[in-house]
PDB file of C-alpha atoms in Angstrom:
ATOM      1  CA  UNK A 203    -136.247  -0.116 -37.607  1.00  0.00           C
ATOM      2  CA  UNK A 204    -139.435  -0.640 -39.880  1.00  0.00           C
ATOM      3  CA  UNK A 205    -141.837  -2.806 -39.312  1.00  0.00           C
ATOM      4  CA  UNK A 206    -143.654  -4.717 -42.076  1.00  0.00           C
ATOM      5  CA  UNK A 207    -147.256  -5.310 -41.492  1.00  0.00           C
ATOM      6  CA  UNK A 208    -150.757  -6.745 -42.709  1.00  0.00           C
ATOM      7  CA  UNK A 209    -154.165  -6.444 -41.276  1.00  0.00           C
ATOM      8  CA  UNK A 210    -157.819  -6.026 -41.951  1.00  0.00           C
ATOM      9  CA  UNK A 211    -158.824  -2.590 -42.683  1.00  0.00           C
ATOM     10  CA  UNK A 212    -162.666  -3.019 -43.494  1.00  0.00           C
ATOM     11  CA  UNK A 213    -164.689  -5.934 -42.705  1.00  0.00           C
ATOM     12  CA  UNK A 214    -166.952  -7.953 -45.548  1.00  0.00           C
ATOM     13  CA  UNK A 215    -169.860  -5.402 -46.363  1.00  0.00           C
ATOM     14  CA  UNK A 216    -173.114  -6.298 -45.026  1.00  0.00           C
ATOM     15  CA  UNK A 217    -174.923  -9.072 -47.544  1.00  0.00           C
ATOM     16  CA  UNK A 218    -177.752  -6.631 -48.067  1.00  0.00           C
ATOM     17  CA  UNK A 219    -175.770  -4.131 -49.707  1.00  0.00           C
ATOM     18  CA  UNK A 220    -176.671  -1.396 -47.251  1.00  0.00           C
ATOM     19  CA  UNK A 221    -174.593   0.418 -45.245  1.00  0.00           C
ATOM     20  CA  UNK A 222    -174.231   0.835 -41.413  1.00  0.00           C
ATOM     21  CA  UNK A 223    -172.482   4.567 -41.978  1.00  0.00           C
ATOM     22  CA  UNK A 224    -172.307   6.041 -45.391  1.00  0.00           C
ATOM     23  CA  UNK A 225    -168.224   5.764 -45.153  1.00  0.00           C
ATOM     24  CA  UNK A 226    -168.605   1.584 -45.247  1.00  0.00           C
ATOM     25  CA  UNK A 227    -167.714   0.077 -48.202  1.00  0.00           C
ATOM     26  CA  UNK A 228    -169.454  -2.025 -50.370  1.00  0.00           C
ATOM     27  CA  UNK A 229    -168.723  -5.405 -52.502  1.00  0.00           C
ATOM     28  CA  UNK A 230    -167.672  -3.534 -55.523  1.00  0.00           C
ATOM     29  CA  UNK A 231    -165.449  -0.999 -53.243  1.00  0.00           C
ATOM     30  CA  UNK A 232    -163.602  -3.473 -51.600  1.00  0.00           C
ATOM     31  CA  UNK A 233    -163.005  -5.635 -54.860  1.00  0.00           C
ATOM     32  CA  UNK A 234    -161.579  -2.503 -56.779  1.00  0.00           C
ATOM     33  CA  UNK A 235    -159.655  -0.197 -53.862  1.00  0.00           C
ATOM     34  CA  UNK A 236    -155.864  -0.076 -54.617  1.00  0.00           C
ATOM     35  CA  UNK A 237    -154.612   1.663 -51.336  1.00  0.00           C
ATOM     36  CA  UNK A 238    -150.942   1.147 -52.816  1.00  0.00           C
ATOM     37  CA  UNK A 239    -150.910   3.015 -55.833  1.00  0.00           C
ATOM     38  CA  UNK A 240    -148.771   6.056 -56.119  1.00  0.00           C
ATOM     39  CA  UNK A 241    -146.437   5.625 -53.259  1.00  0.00           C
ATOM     40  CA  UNK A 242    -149.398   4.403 -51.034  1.00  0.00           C
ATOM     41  CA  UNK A 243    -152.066   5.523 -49.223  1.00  0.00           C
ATOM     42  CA  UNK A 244    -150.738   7.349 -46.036  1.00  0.00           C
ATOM     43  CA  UNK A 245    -150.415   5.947 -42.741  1.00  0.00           C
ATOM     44  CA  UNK A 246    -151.086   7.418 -39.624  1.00  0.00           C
ATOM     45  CA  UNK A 247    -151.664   7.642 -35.770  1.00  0.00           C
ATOM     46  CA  UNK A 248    -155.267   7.787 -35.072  1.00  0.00           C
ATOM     47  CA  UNK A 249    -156.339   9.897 -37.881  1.00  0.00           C
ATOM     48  CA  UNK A 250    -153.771  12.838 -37.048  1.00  0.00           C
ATOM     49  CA  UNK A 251    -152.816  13.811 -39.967  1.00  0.00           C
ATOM     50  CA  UNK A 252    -150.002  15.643 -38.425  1.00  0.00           C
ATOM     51  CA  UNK A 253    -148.191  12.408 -37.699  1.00  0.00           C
ATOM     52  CA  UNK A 254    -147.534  10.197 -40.564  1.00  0.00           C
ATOM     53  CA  UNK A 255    -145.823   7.319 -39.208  1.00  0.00           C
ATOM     54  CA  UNK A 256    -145.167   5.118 -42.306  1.00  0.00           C
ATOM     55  CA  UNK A 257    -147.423   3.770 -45.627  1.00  0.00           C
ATOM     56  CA  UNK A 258    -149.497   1.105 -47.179  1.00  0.00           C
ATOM     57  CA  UNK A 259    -147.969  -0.706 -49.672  1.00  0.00           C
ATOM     58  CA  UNK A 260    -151.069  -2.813 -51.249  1.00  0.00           C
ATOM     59  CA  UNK A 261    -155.033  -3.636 -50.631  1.00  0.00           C
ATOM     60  CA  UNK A 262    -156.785  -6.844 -51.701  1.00  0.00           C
ATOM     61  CA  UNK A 263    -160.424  -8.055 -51.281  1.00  0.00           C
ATOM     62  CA  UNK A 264    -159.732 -10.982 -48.487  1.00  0.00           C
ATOM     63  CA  UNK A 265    -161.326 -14.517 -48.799  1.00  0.00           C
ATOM     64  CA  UNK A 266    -164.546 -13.375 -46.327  1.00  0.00           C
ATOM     65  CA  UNK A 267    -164.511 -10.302 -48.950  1.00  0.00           C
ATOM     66  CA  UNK A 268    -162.916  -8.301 -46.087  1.00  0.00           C
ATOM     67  CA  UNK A 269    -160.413  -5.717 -47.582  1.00  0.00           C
ATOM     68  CA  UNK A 270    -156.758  -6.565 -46.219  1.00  0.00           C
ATOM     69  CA  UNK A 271    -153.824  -4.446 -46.499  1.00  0.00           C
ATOM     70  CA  UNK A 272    -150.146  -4.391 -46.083  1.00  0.00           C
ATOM     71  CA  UNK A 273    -147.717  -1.453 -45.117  1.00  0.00           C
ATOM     72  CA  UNK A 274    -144.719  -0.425 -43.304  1.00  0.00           C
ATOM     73  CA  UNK A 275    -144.443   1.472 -40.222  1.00  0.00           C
ATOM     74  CA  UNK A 276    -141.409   4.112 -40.236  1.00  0.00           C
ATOM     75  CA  UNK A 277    -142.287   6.186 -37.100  1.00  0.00           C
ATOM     76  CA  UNK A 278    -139.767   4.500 -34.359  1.00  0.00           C
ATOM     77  CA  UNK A 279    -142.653   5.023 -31.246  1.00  0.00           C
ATOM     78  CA  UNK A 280    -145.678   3.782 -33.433  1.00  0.00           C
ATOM     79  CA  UNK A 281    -143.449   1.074 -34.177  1.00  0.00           C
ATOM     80  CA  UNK A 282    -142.366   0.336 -30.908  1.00  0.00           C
ATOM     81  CA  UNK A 283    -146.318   0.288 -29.759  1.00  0.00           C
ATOM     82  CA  UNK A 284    -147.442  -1.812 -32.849  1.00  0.00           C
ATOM     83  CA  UNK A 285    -144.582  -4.574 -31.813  1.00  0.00           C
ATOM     84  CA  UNK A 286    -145.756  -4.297 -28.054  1.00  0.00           C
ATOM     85  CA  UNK A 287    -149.354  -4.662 -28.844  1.00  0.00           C
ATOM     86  CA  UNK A 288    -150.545  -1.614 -27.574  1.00  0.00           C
ATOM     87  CA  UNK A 289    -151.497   0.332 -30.985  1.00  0.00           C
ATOM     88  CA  UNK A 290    -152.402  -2.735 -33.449  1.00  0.00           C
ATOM     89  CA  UNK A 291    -156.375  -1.437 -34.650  1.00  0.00           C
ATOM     90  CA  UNK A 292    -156.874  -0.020 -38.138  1.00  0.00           C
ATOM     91  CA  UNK A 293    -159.036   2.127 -39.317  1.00  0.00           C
ATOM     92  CA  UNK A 294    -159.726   3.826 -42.604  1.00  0.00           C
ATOM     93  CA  UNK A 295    -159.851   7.308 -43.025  1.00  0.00           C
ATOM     94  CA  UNK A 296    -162.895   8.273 -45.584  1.00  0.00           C
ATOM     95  CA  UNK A 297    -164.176  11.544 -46.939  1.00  0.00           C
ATOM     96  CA  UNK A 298    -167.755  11.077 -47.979  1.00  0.00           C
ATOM     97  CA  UNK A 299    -169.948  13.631 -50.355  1.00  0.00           C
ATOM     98  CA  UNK A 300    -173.918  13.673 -49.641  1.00  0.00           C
ATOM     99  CA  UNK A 301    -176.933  14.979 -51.310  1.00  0.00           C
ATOM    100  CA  UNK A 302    -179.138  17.475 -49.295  1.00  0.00           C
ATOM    101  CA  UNK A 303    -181.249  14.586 -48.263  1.00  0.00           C
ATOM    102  CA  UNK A 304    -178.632  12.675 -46.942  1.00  0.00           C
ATOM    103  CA  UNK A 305    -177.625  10.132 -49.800  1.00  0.00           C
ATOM    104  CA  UNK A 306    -173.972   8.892 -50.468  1.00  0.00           C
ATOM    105  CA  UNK A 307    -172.664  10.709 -53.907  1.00  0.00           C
ATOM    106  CA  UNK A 308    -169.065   9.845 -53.360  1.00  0.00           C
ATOM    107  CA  UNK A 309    -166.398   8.366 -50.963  1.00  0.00           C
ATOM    108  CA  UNK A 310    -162.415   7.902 -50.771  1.00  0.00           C
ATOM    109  CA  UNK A 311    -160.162   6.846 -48.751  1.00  0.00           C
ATOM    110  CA  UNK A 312    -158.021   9.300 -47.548  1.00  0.00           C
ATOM    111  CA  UNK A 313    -155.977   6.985 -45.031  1.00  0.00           C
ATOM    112  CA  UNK A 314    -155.120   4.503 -42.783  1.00  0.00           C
ATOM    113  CA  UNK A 315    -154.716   4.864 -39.203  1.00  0.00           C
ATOM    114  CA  UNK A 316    -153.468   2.950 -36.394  1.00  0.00           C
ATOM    115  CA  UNK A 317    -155.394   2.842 -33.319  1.00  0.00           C
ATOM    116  CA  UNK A 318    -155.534   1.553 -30.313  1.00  0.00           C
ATOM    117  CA  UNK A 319    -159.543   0.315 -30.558  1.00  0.00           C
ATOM    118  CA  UNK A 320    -161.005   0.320 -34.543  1.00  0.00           C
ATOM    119  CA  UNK A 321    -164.711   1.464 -34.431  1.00  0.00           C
ATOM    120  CA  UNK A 322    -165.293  -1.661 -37.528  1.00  0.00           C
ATOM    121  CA  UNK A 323    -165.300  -4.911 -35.432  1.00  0.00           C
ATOM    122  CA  UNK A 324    -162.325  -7.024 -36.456  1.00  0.00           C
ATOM    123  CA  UNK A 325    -159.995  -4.093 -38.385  1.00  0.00           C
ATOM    124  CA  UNK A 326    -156.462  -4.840 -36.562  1.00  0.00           C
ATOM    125  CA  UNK A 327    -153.085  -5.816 -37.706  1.00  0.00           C
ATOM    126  CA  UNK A 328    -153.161  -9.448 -38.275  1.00  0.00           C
ATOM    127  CA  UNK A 329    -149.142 -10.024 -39.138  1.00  0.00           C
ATOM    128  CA  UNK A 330    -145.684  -8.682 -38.132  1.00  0.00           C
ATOM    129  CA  UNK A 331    -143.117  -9.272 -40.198  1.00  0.00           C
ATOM    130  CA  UNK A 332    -144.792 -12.493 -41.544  1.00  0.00           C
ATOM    131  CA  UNK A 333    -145.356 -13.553 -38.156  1.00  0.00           C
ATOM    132  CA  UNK A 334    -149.002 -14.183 -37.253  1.00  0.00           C
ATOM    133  CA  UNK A 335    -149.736 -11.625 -34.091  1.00  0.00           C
ATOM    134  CA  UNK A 336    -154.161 -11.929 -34.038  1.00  0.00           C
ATOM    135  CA  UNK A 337    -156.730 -14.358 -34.394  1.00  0.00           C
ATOM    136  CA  UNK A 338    -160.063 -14.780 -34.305  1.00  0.00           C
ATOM    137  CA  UNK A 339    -161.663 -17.325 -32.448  1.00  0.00           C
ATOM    138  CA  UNK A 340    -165.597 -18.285 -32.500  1.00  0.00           C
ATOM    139  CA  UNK A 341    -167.344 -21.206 -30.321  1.00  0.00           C
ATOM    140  CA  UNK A 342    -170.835 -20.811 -31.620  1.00  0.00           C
ATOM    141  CA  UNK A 343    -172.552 -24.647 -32.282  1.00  0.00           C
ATOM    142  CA  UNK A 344    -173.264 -24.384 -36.253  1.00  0.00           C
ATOM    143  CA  UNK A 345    -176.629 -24.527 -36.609  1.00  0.00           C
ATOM    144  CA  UNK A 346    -178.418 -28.294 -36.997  1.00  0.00           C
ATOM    145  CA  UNK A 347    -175.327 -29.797 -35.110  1.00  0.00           C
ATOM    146  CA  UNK A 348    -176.681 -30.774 -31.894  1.00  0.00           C
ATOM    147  CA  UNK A 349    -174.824 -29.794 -28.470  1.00  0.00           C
ATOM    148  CA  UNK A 350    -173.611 -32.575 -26.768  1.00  0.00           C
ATOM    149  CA  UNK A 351    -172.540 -32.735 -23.208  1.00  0.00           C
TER     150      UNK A 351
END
């Protein structure tokens, strides 16, 4: 049976506008990508694109400026790992132009892939079904707050 999902499929763009790899996103990027236009962006099994095991159905710039995504899972063994936990990373699939010297011309995103481990820190599936299935948790003391014992 499908399985509805949502996750985080890039993380917010560094705040100095570079890039880490020339297939990250930027600001502007995130804010405009529609990965559900047409049918959807396909979805598949760590990049194979020999196995397409279901679609996204929409992309939005998340409140962080992360860009989040929603799709549905068709393939009944991707679906079965996504549901047991084993396969729940994302990771976009980007084609990316240069110039001789090395300098981004173009990008797009080709697809989305489940994984087992996303190379962006923090790119997994973050609902199933409307049912909360990941969360991040951080214990860092805010800076100026002093630590008490």
């Amino acid at each position: 049976m499908p399985v509805r999902f949502k996750g985080i499929a890039h993380p917010p763009p560094r705040r100095d506008g570079k890039r880490d790899n020339p297939a990250d996103m930027s600001v502007g990027e995130i804010a405009t990508t529609n990965l559900g236009l047409a049918g959807g962006t396909q979805l598949l099994y760590e990049h194979d694109h020999g196995q397409r095991v279901g679609h996204v159905t929409s992309s939005w710039e998340g409140p962080r400026g992360e860009l989040r995504v929603s799709g549905v899972v068709t393939d009944p063994q991707t679906e079965r790992d996504v549901r047991s936990g084993q396969t729940r990373g994302l990771s976009l699939g980007t084609s990316v132009i240069t110039g001789e010297a090395g300098q981004r011309i173009h990008a797009q995103t080709d697809e989305l892939s489940l994984c087992a481990e996303p190379r962006r820190g923090g790119c997994y599936v973050t609902e199933l079904e409307g049912r909360s299935v990941h969360r991040a948790a951080t214990f860092s003391k805010p800076r100026g707050v002093p630590l008490t014992r």
